[in-house]
mmCIF file of C-alpha atoms in Angstrom:
data_model
loop_
_atom_site.group_PDB
_atom_site.id
_atom_site.type_symbol
_atom_site.label_atom_id
_atom_site.label_comp_id
_atom_site.label_asym_id
_atom_site.label_seq_id
_atom_site.Cartn_x
_atom_site.Cartn_y
_atom_site.Cartn_z
ATOM 1 C CA MET A 1 -19.255 -13.072 -7.161
ATOM 2 C CA GLN A 2 -21.692 -10.147 -7.420
ATOM 3 C CA LYS A 3 -22.436 -8.120 -10.264
ATOM 4 C CA MET A 4 -20.136 -4.851 -10.094
ATOM 5 C CA THR A 5 -22.108 -1.746 -10.183
ATOM 6 C CA THR A 6 -20.533 1.084 -12.195
ATOM 7 C CA SER A 7 -21.028 5.114 -12.512
ATOM 8 C CA LEU A 8 -19.567 5.609 -16.421
ATOM 9 C CA ALA A 9 -17.939 8.906 -16.688
ATOM 10 C CA LYS A 10 -19.642 11.443 -19.097
ATOM 11 C CA SER A 11 -18.456 12.168 -22.606
ATOM 12 C CA LYS A 12 -17.478 15.718 -21.164
ATOM 13 C CA HIS A 13 -14.429 14.061 -19.653
ATOM 14 C CA ILE A 14 -13.723 12.602 -22.903
ATOM 15 C CA PHE A 15 -11.382 14.593 -25.666
ATOM 16 C CA ASN A 16 -10.647 13.432 -29.148
ATOM 17 C CA ILE A 17 -7.412 14.201 -30.938
ATOM 18 C CA THR A 18 -6.989 14.488 -34.583
ATOM 19 C CA ALA A 19 -3.666 13.522 -36.769
ATOM 20 C CA GLU A 20 -2.918 17.232 -37.271
ATOM 21 C CA GLN A 21 -3.834 18.168 -33.531
ATOM 22 C CA ARG A 22 -1.315 15.638 -32.444
ATOM 23 C CA ALA A 23 1.154 16.855 -35.090
ATOM 24 C CA ALA A 24 0.746 20.274 -33.347
ATOM 25 C CA LEU A 25 1.560 19.105 -30.157
ATOM 26 C CA HIS A 26 4.869 17.937 -31.706
ATOM 27 C CA SER A 27 5.773 21.061 -33.312
ATOM 28 C CA PRO A 28 8.496 23.307 -32.089
ATOM 29 C CA GLN A 29 6.137 26.122 -30.630
ATOM 30 C CA LEU A 30 2.546 24.812 -29.785
ATOM 31 C CA CYS A 31 0.734 27.815 -31.779
ATOM 32 C CA CYS A 32 -1.702 27.105 -34.471
ATOM 33 C CA ASP A 33 -4.700 29.007 -36.043
ATOM 34 C CA ASP A 34 -7.132 26.145 -35.113
ATOM 35 C CA VAL A 35 -9.145 27.965 -32.663
ATOM 36 C CA GLU A 36 -11.138 24.759 -31.737
ATOM 37 C CA PHE A 37 -7.744 22.900 -30.949
ATOM 38 C CA ASN A 38 -7.013 25.752 -28.357
ATOM 39 C CA GLU A 39 -10.212 25.484 -26.640
ATOM 40 C CA ILE A 40 -9.976 22.019 -26.635
ATOM 41 C CA LEU A 41 -6.353 22.274 -24.901
ATOM 42 C CA LYS A 42 -7.792 24.814 -22.302
ATOM 43 C CA SER A 43 -10.622 22.449 -21.630
ATOM 44 C CA ILE A 44 -8.046 19.732 -21.096
ATOM 45 C CA LYS A 45 -6.049 21.693 -18.726
ATOM 46 C CA GLN A 46 -9.068 23.089 -16.616
ATOM 47 C CA THR A 47 -10.677 19.609 -16.409
ATOM 48 C CA TYR A 48 -7.114 18.173 -15.242
ATOM 49 C CA LYS A 49 -6.706 20.818 -12.792
ATOM 50 C CA THR A 50 -10.693 20.611 -11.193
ATOM 51 C CA GLU A 51 -11.328 16.995 -11.547
ATOM 52 C CA GLY A 52 -7.986 15.398 -11.301
ATOM 53 C CA PHE A 53 -8.067 13.607 -14.297
ATOM 54 C CA VAL A 54 -8.680 13.615 -18.073
ATOM 55 C CA PHE A 55 -9.466 11.185 -20.746
ATOM 56 C CA ILE A 56 -8.103 11.663 -24.087
ATOM 57 C CA ARG A 57 -8.062 9.606 -27.334
ATOM 58 C CA GLY A 58 -6.041 9.789 -30.326
ATOM 59 C CA LEU A 59 -2.438 10.804 -28.891
ATOM 60 C CA LEU A 60 -0.967 7.453 -30.682
ATOM 61 C CA ASP A 61 -1.419 6.897 -34.525
ATOM 62 C CA ASP A 62 -2.573 3.735 -35.267
ATOM 63 C CA ASP A 63 0.750 2.163 -36.508
ATOM 64 C CA THR A 64 2.224 2.845 -32.896
ATOM 65 C CA LYS A 65 -0.980 1.680 -31.228
ATOM 66 C CA GLU A 66 -0.814 -1.633 -33.358
ATOM 67 C CA ARG A 67 3.012 -2.059 -32.406
ATOM 68 C CA LEU A 68 2.327 -1.585 -28.583
ATOM 69 C CA VAL A 69 -0.674 -3.765 -28.528
ATOM 70 C CA ALA A 70 1.426 -6.383 -30.206
ATOM 71 C CA ALA A 71 4.363 -6.160 -27.884
ATOM 72 C CA GLY A 72 1.913 -6.108 -24.703
ATOM 73 C CA HIS A 73 0.483 -9.439 -26.249
ATOM 74 C CA GLU A 74 3.603 -10.811 -26.590
ATOM 75 C CA LEU A 75 4.787 -9.977 -22.995
ATOM 76 C CA GLN A 76 1.851 -11.511 -21.652
ATOM 77 C CA SER A 77 2.009 -14.391 -23.445
ATOM 78 C CA ALA A 78 5.459 -15.069 -22.284
ATOM 79 C CA ASP A 79 4.665 -14.464 -18.516
ATOM 80 C CA THR A 80 1.708 -16.884 -18.691
ATOM 81 C CA ARG A 81 4.307 -19.538 -19.144
ATOM 82 C CA ARG A 82 5.653 -18.546 -15.356
ATOM 83 C CA PRO A 83 4.150 -18.671 -11.848
ATOM 84 C CA PRO A 84 1.518 -16.449 -10.903
ATOM 85 C CA ILE A 85 2.623 -13.176 -9.887
ATOM 86 C CA GLY A 86 1.444 -12.830 -6.049
ATOM 87 C CA ASN A 87 -2.156 -13.728 -7.292
ATOM 88 C CA GLN A 88 -2.449 -10.098 -8.339
ATOM 89 C CA PHE A 89 -1.213 -9.973 -11.768
ATOM 90 C CA ASN A 90 -1.456 -12.052 -14.928
ATOM 91 C CA ALA A 91 1.686 -10.371 -16.250
ATOM 92 C CA LEU A 92 3.976 -7.581 -15.079
ATOM 93 C CA GLU A 93 7.165 -5.923 -16.364
ATOM 94 C CA PHE A 94 8.606 -3.196 -14.695
ATOM 95 C CA GLY A 95 10.330 -0.578 -16.667
ATOM 96 C CA SER A 96 9.143 -1.732 -19.895
ATOM 97 C CA ALA A 97 10.804 1.514 -21.536
ATOM 98 C CA PHE A 98 13.898 0.001 -20.800
ATOM 99 C CA ASN A 99 13.330 -3.057 -22.514
ATOM 100 C CA SER A 100 16.005 -2.994 -25.546
ATOM 101 C CA GLU A 101 13.827 -5.587 -27.383
ATOM 102 C CA LYS A 102 10.568 -4.080 -27.134
ATOM 103 C CA VAL A 103 11.352 -0.595 -28.318
ATOM 104 C CA ILE A 104 7.749 0.608 -28.758
ATOM 105 C CA PHE A 105 7.102 1.476 -25.123
ATOM 106 C CA ARG A 106 10.213 3.409 -25.317
ATOM 107 C CA GLU A 107 9.078 5.343 -28.023
ATOM 108 C CA VAL A 108 5.493 5.850 -26.542
ATOM 109 C CA ALA A 109 6.778 7.097 -22.914
ATOM 110 C CA LEU A 110 9.531 9.250 -24.275
ATOM 111 C CA ASP A 111 8.548 10.532 -27.899
ATOM 112 C CA SER A 112 4.841 10.075 -28.566
ATOM 113 C CA ALA A 113 2.377 13.029 -27.883
ATOM 114 C CA ILE A 114 1.821 11.828 -24.251
ATOM 115 C CA PRO A 115 4.600 13.628 -22.594
ATOM 116 C CA ALA A 116 4.417 16.202 -25.063
ATOM 117 C CA ILE A 117 0.805 17.033 -23.819
ATOM 118 C CA ILE A 118 1.815 16.827 -20.178
ATOM 119 C CA ALA A 119 4.447 19.035 -20.416
ATOM 120 C CA ARG A 120 2.692 21.548 -22.784
ATOM 121 C CA VAL A 121 -0.732 21.420 -21.121
ATOM 122 C CA LEU A 122 -1.151 19.600 -17.884
ATOM 123 C CA LEU A 123 2.019 20.922 -16.279
ATOM 124 C CA ASP A 124 2.894 23.733 -18.511
ATOM 125 C CA ILE A 125 6.464 22.887 -19.021
ATOM 126 C CA GLU A 126 7.237 25.383 -22.088
ATOM 127 C CA GLU A 127 9.329 28.157 -22.844
ATOM 128 C CA LYS A 128 7.245 31.539 -22.993
ATOM 129 C CA ASP A 129 7.607 34.685 -24.691
ATOM 130 C CA ASP A 130 8.797 37.787 -22.279
ATOM 131 C CA GLU A 131 6.467 41.025 -22.934
ATOM 132 C CA ASP A 132 9.192 42.238 -25.212
ATOM 133 C CA GLY A 133 8.910 39.149 -27.340
ATOM 134 C CA ASP A 134 11.915 37.510 -26.267
ATOM 135 C CA GLU A 135 12.105 33.738 -25.605
ATOM 136 C CA LYS A 136 12.414 32.966 -22.016
ATOM 137 C CA LYS A 137 14.179 29.897 -20.823
ATOM 138 C CA ASN A 138 12.296 26.967 -18.839
ATOM 139 C CA ASP A 139 14.583 25.127 -16.842
ATOM 140 C CA THR A 140 12.016 22.680 -15.944
ATOM 141 C CA THR A 141 12.300 19.238 -17.798
ATOM 142 C CA LEU A 142 9.694 16.257 -17.691
ATOM 143 C CA ARG A 143 11.262 13.191 -16.678
ATOM 144 C CA LEU A 144 9.987 9.500 -16.899
ATOM 145 C CA LEU A 145 9.690 8.292 -13.325
ATOM 146 C CA LYS A 146 8.448 4.904 -13.531
ATOM 147 C CA ASP A 147 6.528 2.647 -15.722
ATOM 148 C CA ALA A 148 5.013 -0.869 -15.942
ATOM 149 C CA PHE A 149 3.309 -3.071 -18.119
ATOM 150 C CA MET A 150 0.606 -4.975 -16.484
ATOM 151 C CA ALA A 151 -2.123 -7.544 -17.503
ATOM 152 C CA LYS A 152 -4.856 -8.659 -15.152
ATOM 153 C CA GLY A 153 -7.488 -10.988 -15.511
ATOM 154 C CA LYS A 154 -9.501 -13.282 -12.725
ATOM 155 C CA GLU A 155 -6.667 -12.970 -10.369
ATOM 156 C CA GLU A 156 -7.576 -13.490 -6.677
ATOM 157 C CA LEU A 157 -6.078 -10.131 -5.318
ATOM 158 C CA HIS A 158 -6.926 -6.683 -6.403
ATOM 159 C CA CYS A 159 -5.552 -3.196 -5.043
ATOM 160 C CA GLY A 160 -8.108 -1.250 -3.571
ATOM 161 C CA TRP A 161 -8.410 2.835 -3.255
ATOM 162 C CA HIS A 162 -5.003 4.311 -2.858
ATOM 163 C CA VAL A 163 -2.422 6.772 -4.432
ATOM 164 C CA ASP A 164 1.086 4.970 -5.354
ATOM 165 C CA ASP A 165 3.483 4.477 -2.708
ATOM 166 C CA ASN A 166 6.773 4.968 -2.843
ATOM 167 C CA LEU A 167 7.835 2.019 -4.610
ATOM 168 C CA PHE A 168 5.667 3.177 -7.633
ATOM 169 C CA TRP A 169 6.204 6.999 -6.779
ATOM 170 C CA PRO A 170 9.629 7.510 -5.066
ATOM 171 C CA THR A 171 9.393 11.307 -5.114
ATOM 172 C CA ASP A 172 8.258 13.179 -2.147
ATOM 173 C CA SER A 173 4.953 14.763 -1.246
ATOM 174 C CA SER A 174 5.902 18.213 -2.220
ATOM 175 C CA SER A 175 5.645 17.181 -6.109
ATOM 176 C CA SER A 176 2.441 16.256 -8.088
ATOM 177 C CA GLY A 177 3.610 14.218 -11.249
ATOM 178 C CA VAL A 178 1.188 12.834 -13.665
ATOM 179 C CA ASN A 179 0.067 9.060 -13.957
ATOM 180 C CA VAL A 180 -0.953 7.902 -17.432
ATOM 181 C CA TRP A 181 -3.249 4.851 -17.517
ATOM 182 C CA LEU A 182 -2.670 3.645 -21.260
ATOM 183 C CA SER A 183 -5.364 0.578 -22.200
ATOM 184 C CA LEU A 184 -3.976 -1.957 -24.877
ATOM 185 C CA ASP A 185 -7.342 -3.947 -24.836
ATOM 186 C CA ARG A 186 -11.206 -3.026 -25.354
ATOM 187 C CA ILE A 187 -12.378 -3.205 -21.740
ATOM 188 C CA PRO A 188 -16.100 -2.291 -21.292
ATOM 189 C CA ALA A 189 -17.197 -0.724 -17.992
ATOM 190 C CA GLU A 190 -19.912 -3.091 -17.644
ATOM 191 C CA TYR A 191 -17.319 -6.025 -17.216
ATOM 192 C CA GLY A 192 -15.158 -5.007 -14.958
ATOM 193 C CA GLY A 193 -11.130 -5.151 -15.450
ATOM 194 C CA GLY A 194 -10.268 -1.583 -16.039
ATOM 195 C CA MET A 195 -9.458 1.339 -13.465
ATOM 196 C CA ALA A 196 -11.702 2.991 -11.275
ATOM 197 C CA PHE A 197 -11.094 6.726 -9.958
ATOM 198 C CA SER A 198 -12.504 9.127 -7.582
ATOM 199 C CA PRO A 199 -12.929 12.606 -9.267
ATOM 200 C CA ARG A 200 -11.403 15.534 -7.093
ATOM 201 C CA SER A 201 -10.082 13.272 -4.427
ATOM 202 C CA HIS A 202 -6.769 15.016 -4.902
ATOM 203 C CA THR A 203 -8.327 17.879 -3.223
ATOM 204 C CA ALA A 204 -10.794 16.006 -0.802
ATOM 205 C CA GLU A 205 -11.148 17.179 2.640
ATOM 206 C CA TRP A 206 -10.950 13.632 3.632
ATOM 207 C CA ARG A 207 -7.655 12.937 1.734
ATOM 208 C CA ARG A 208 -5.349 13.392 4.778
ATOM 209 C CA ASP A 209 -7.174 10.774 6.754
ATOM 210 C CA ALA A 210 -7.162 8.475 3.610
ATOM 211 C CA TYR A 211 -3.278 8.845 3.304
ATOM 212 C CA ALA A 212 -2.606 8.206 7.056
ATOM 213 C CA SER A 213 -4.774 4.950 6.704
ATOM 214 C CA ILE A 214 -2.693 3.381 4.330
ATOM 215 C CA GLY A 215 0.864 4.929 5.178
ATOM 216 C CA SER A 216 1.003 7.171 2.093
ATOM 217 C CA THR A 217 4.127 9.623 0.945
ATOM 218 C CA PRO A 218 2.568 12.284 2.641
ATOM 219 C CA THR A 219 2.924 10.770 6.388
ATOM 220 C CA LEU A 220 6.258 9.926 6.032
ATOM 221 C CA PRO A 221 8.709 12.460 7.605
ATOM 222 C CA PRO A 222 10.324 14.621 5.502
ATOM 223 C CA GLU A 223 13.864 14.351 7.210
ATOM 224 C CA GLY A 224 14.172 11.072 6.205
ATOM 225 C CA VAL A 225 12.161 7.449 6.378
ATOM 226 C CA SER A 226 13.761 5.335 8.820
ATOM 227 C CA PRO A 227 13.464 1.358 8.590
ATOM 228 C CA ALA A 228 10.660 0.793 11.251
ATOM 229 C CA GLN A 229 8.592 3.640 9.365
ATOM 230 C CA LEU A 230 9.223 1.925 6.033
ATOM 231 C CA CYS A 231 8.378 -1.652 7.506
ATOM 232 C CA LYS A 232 5.235 -0.162 9.405
ATOM 233 C CA THR A 233 3.693 0.892 5.942
ATOM 234 C CA PHE A 234 5.107 -1.710 3.504
ATOM 235 C CA GLY A 235 2.119 -3.751 2.234
ATOM 236 C CA GLN A 236 -0.773 -1.125 3.131
ATOM 237 C CA THR A 237 -1.154 0.572 0.172
ATOM 238 C CA CYS A 238 -3.876 -1.594 -1.174
ATOM 239 C CA ASN A 239 -5.676 -2.221 1.712
ATOM 240 C CA MET A 240 -8.132 0.875 2.278
ATOM 241 C CA ALA A 241 -11.272 -1.256 2.711
ATOM 242 C CA SER A 242 -9.920 -3.138 5.673
ATOM 243 C CA LEU A 243 -8.001 -0.150 7.217
ATOM 244 C CA ASN A 244 -10.503 2.482 7.034
ATOM 245 C CA GLU A 245 -14.058 1.437 6.142
ATOM 246 C CA GLU A 246 -15.852 5.130 6.532
ATOM 247 C CA ILE A 247 -13.083 6.634 3.995
ATOM 248 C CA ASN A 248 -13.374 3.438 1.732
ATOM 249 C CA ALA A 249 -16.935 4.052 1.371
ATOM 250 C CA LYS A 250 -16.670 7.629 0.761
ATOM 251 C CA ILE A 251 -14.372 7.205 -2.071
ATOM 252 C CA GLU A 252 -16.277 4.266 -3.287
ATOM 253 C CA SER A 253 -19.674 6.612 -3.575
ATOM 254 C CA THR A 254 -17.499 8.833 -5.953
ATOM 255 C CA LYS A 255 -16.230 6.146 -8.337
ATOM 256 C CA LEU A 256 -16.233 6.593 -11.917
ATOM 257 C CA VAL A 257 -14.912 4.143 -14.769
ATOM 258 C CA PHE A 258 -14.368 4.295 -18.695
ATOM 259 C CA ASN A 259 -15.152 2.274 -21.201
ATOM 260 C CA TYR A 260 -11.591 1.991 -22.638
ATOM 261 C CA ARG A 261 -10.224 1.053 -26.480
ATOM 262 C CA PRO A 262 -7.072 0.100 -27.065
ATOM 263 C CA GLY A 263 -4.909 3.654 -26.767
ATOM 264 C CA ASP A 264 -7.061 5.366 -24.462
ATOM 265 C CA CYS A 265 -4.972 7.413 -22.134
ATOM 266 C CA LEU A 266 -6.477 8.266 -18.669
ATOM 267 C CA PHE A 267 -4.231 11.180 -17.188
ATOM 268 C CA CYS A 268 -4.591 11.241 -13.516
ATOM 269 C CA HIS A 269 -3.058 13.729 -10.632
ATOM 270 C CA ARG A 270 -0.492 11.858 -8.731
ATOM 271 C CA TRP A 271 -2.751 12.414 -5.527
ATOM 272 C CA LEU A 272 -6.080 11.092 -7.313
ATOM 273 C CA PHE A 273 -7.082 7.809 -5.591
ATOM 274 C CA HIS A 274 -7.854 5.203 -7.872
ATOM 275 C CA ARG A 275 -8.250 1.262 -7.799
ATOM 276 C CA SER A 276 -8.284 -1.842 -10.085
ATOM 277 C CA THR A 277 -11.823 -3.094 -10.637
ATOM 278 C CA ILE A 278 -12.596 -6.897 -10.572
ATOM 279 C CA ILE A 279 -13.687 -9.017 -13.556
ATOM 280 C CA ASN A 280 -17.572 -9.808 -12.637
ATOM 281 C CA GLU A 281 -19.455 -12.443 -13.864
ATOM 282 C CA ASP A 282 -20.805 -11.155 -16.941
ATOM 283 C CA GLY A 283 -17.181 -10.247 -17.750
ATOM 284 C CA MET A 284 -16.019 -13.597 -17.248
ATOM 285 C CA LYS A 285 -18.694 -14.852 -19.630
ATOM 286 C CA HIS A 286 -17.759 -12.280 -22.220
ATOM 287 C CA TYR A 287 -13.793 -12.871 -21.903
ATOM 288 C CA ASP A 288 -14.528 -16.668 -21.947
ATOM 289 C CA ASP A 289 -12.760 -16.858 -18.729
ATOM 290 C CA ASN A 290 -9.224 -16.276 -20.371
ATOM 291 C CA SER A 291 -9.349 -12.834 -19.629
ATOM 292 C CA ALA A 292 -5.654 -10.865 -19.433
ATOM 293 C CA LEU A 293 -6.781 -7.304 -19.857
ATOM 294 C CA LYS A 294 -3.463 -5.320 -20.722
ATOM 295 C CA ARG A 295 -2.338 -1.794 -19.909
ATOM 296 C CA TYR A 296 0.877 0.347 -19.667
ATOM 297 C CA THR A 297 1.121 2.460 -17.031
ATOM 298 C CA ILE A 298 3.506 5.936 -17.023
ATOM 299 C CA ARG A 299 4.403 7.837 -14.225
ATOM 300 C CA TYR A 300 5.894 11.493 -15.219
ATOM 301 C CA GLU A 301 7.536 14.032 -12.717
ATOM 302 C CA ARG A 302 9.374 17.333 -13.218
ATOM 303 C CA GLY A 303 13.075 16.808 -13.101
ATOM 304 C CA SER A 304 13.011 19.171 -10.314
ATOM 305 C CA ALA A 305 10.990 16.687 -8.006
ATOM 306 C CA LYS A 306 13.140 14.982 -5.436
ATOM 307 C CA LEU A 307 13.256 11.502 -4.175
ATOM 308 C CA ILE A 308 12.294 10.654 -0.738
ATOM 309 C CA GLN A 309 14.967 10.973 1.975
ATOM 310 C CA GLY A 310 16.140 7.749 4.095
ATOM 311 C CA VAL A 311 15.411 4.089 3.497
ATOM 312 C CA ASN A 312 14.360 3.641 -0.036
ATOM 313 C CA LEU A 313 14.027 0.759 -2.467
ATOM 314 C CA GLU A 314 14.565 3.116 -5.407
ATOM 315 C CA PRO A 315 17.127 1.689 -7.752
ATOM 316 C CA SER A 316 19.252 4.939 -8.315
ATOM 317 C CA VAL A 317 19.371 5.036 -4.188
ATOM 318 C CA LEU A 318 20.206 1.328 -3.734
ATOM 319 C CA ILE A 319 23.212 1.792 -6.201
ATOM 320 C CA ASP A 320 24.200 5.053 -4.546
ATOM 321 C CA PRO A 321 22.352 6.113 -1.449
ATOM 322 C CA GLN A 322 24.054 9.531 -1.735
ATOM 323 C CA ASN A 323 21.085 10.105 -4.360
ATOM 324 C CA SER A 324 18.522 9.923 -1.803
ATOM 325 C CA GLY A 325 16.743 13.462 -1.289
ATOM 326 C CA LYS A 326 18.301 14.474 -4.914
ATOM 327 C CA SER A 327 16.054 15.742 -7.830
ATOM 328 C CA LEU A 328 15.737 13.671 -10.614
ATOM 329 C CA ASP A 329 17.809 15.948 -12.940
ATOM 330 C CA GLU A 330 20.654 15.878 -10.259
ATOM 331 C CA VAL A 331 20.617 12.350 -9.870
ATOM 332 C CA CYS A 332 20.653 12.073 -13.910
ATOM 333 C CA GLU A 333 23.440 14.517 -14.189
ATOM 334 C CA ILE A 334 25.464 13.517 -11.291
ATOM 335 C CA ASN A 335 25.600 9.861 -12.081
ATOM 336 C CA ASN A 336 25.638 10.544 -15.917
ATOM 337 C CA LYS A 337 23.238 7.848 -16.524
ATOM 338 C CA PRO A 338 19.224 8.278 -17.485
ATOM 339 C CA PHE A 339 17.847 6.742 -14.526
ATOM 340 C CA TYR A 340 15.089 8.972 -15.317
ATOM 341 C CA PRO A 341 14.790 9.584 -19.165
ATOM 342 C CA ARG A 342 14.240 12.958 -20.149
ATOM 343 C CA CYS A 343 11.088 13.596 -22.345
ATOM 344 C CA TRP A 344 11.024 17.292 -22.507
ATOM 345 C CA PRO A 345 12.241 19.490 -23.799
ATOM 346 C CA PRO A 346 12.659 17.202 -26.887
ATOM 347 C CA LEU A 347 16.223 15.667 -27.046
ATOM 348 C CA GLN A 348 18.244 16.358 -30.356
ATOM 349 C CA VAL A 349 18.997 13.126 -32.597
ATOM 350 C CA GLU A 350 22.510 12.840 -31.037
ATOM 351 C CA GLU A 351 21.094 13.293 -27.289
ATOM 352 C CA LYS A 352 18.467 10.864 -27.940
ATOM 353 C CA GLU A 353 20.878 8.321 -29.032
ATOM 354 C CA VAL A 354 23.072 8.836 -25.780
ATOM 355 C CA GLN A 355 20.129 8.367 -23.704
ATOM 356 C CA SER A 356 19.108 5.273 -25.393
ATOM 357 C CA LEU A 357 22.371 3.697 -25.049
ATOM 358 C CA GLY A 358 22.513 4.966 -21.399
ATOM 359 C CA MET A 359 19.063 3.169 -20.634
ATOM 360 C CA ASP A 360 20.176 -0.015 -22.210
ATOM 361 C CA VAL A 361 23.357 -0.136 -19.877
ATOM 362 C CA LEU A 362 21.201 0.404 -16.941
ATOM 363 C CA SER A 363 18.828 -2.072 -17.978
ATOM 364 C CA GLN A 364 21.730 -4.661 -18.734
ATOM 365 C CA GLU A 365 24.338 -3.856 -15.960
ATOM 366 C CA ILE A 366 22.991 -1.647 -13.135
ATOM 367 C CA PHE A 367 19.250 -2.758 -12.747
ATOM 368 C CA PRO A 368 20.220 -6.406 -11.934
ATOM 369 C CA LEU A 369 22.412 -5.353 -9.241
ATOM 370 C CA ALA A 370 19.926 -2.729 -7.969
ATOM 371 C CA GLN A 371 17.486 -5.780 -7.657
ATOM 372 C CA LYS A 372 19.623 -8.015 -5.929
ATOM 373 C CA LYS A 373 20.382 -5.222 -3.335
ATOM 374 C CA LYS A 374 16.644 -4.621 -3.198
ATOM 375 C CA ILE A 375 15.946 -8.034 -2.138
ATOM 376 C CA GLU A 376 18.600 -7.983 0.699
ATOM 377 C CA THR A 377 17.309 -4.747 1.828
ATOM 378 C CA ILE A 378 13.586 -6.141 2.099
ATOM 379 C CA GLN A 379 15.060 -9.232 3.608
ATOM 380 C CA GLY A 380 16.909 -7.175 6.290
ATOM 381 C CA LEU A 381 13.736 -4.972 7.134
ATOM 382 C CA MET A 382 11.355 -8.092 7.413
ATOM 383 C CA ALA A 383 14.190 -10.089 9.608
ATOM 384 C CA ALA A 384 14.402 -6.810 11.875
ATOM 385 C CA GLY A 385 10.829 -6.608 12.093
ATOM 386 C CA ALA A 386 10.226 -10.315 13.181
ATOM 387 C CA GLY A 387 12.996 -9.768 15.533
ATOM 388 C CA LYS A 388 10.805 -7.041 17.423
ATOM 389 C CA ALA A 389 7.778 -9.248 17.008
#
């Protein structure tokens, strides 16, 4: 195994948030006399807009961080007793926020400073005052689209340069949500095992060619995805290196990585290209060849974002195909179920309890049924594809 070369991101990309500033993010109105903090927020917003990413430390208090790390360790330890997951993950749990036994994932995804800074700074979902000083209501919500706990070690497969496909990101290409990569371990860049990203790739001239190479969402017809189209792109997401060597080399030449610590949050634009990094030989020695580097990934979208039309493996659509093409707000309202839990504006105590109970019902009763339908749908698509071969 060759030693991985790295381009370490500069300190100018890293922002540190204090406990007082973290509290300000949760305040009813984001306004304070802290001139330095206001400048930090402006820099965070500008960095994210220009570079397509921003790296922030201090968004979780020590107690929350310790509980999250402990929960991740428990999940990873439990998964080591199961068969390997496609030679790509040491452990994997989709929808960790819906896990009623590990509620810390729910707390972090829905109630921490993470969704607060996305809503108030990165996506600017906030109630404003008009010129007369009267409050103007912003009808936009921020919702949890997808989340997953993952642990990666010396697995044989690693996902190459990509933007998330419609399995991980089921909204259409008109939306531009935020992907959060939250480290639960100390992951030095020199050893690999973390995540690399390509700055400004969300606006790069070559991005359309890259989408076409791996069948990304922007290449899908807006009027609806057919079974044949889904079959054609299924499984291509991670294979940029073999599908388009020229584009892969361009992206690789721009690669940046961070030295990750537990609790560090990398915020990425939905259309920023990223990939996992392989643990190198020095890393195998450093981790004593028993690596299981843990991370929690959280995807957020505006409630106005719409699900992809047509054939879809999204649980809410598998349960009711009429949800296809609807906005996340509409799906939750019409079905009276928090398929996409609301993070912003903050819920009142009673509303939060109702949403939490609804998430438990989905996890225990609805999602198992959706998983069964998902397997049946995939088997049907594969059988149809085999029949045409």
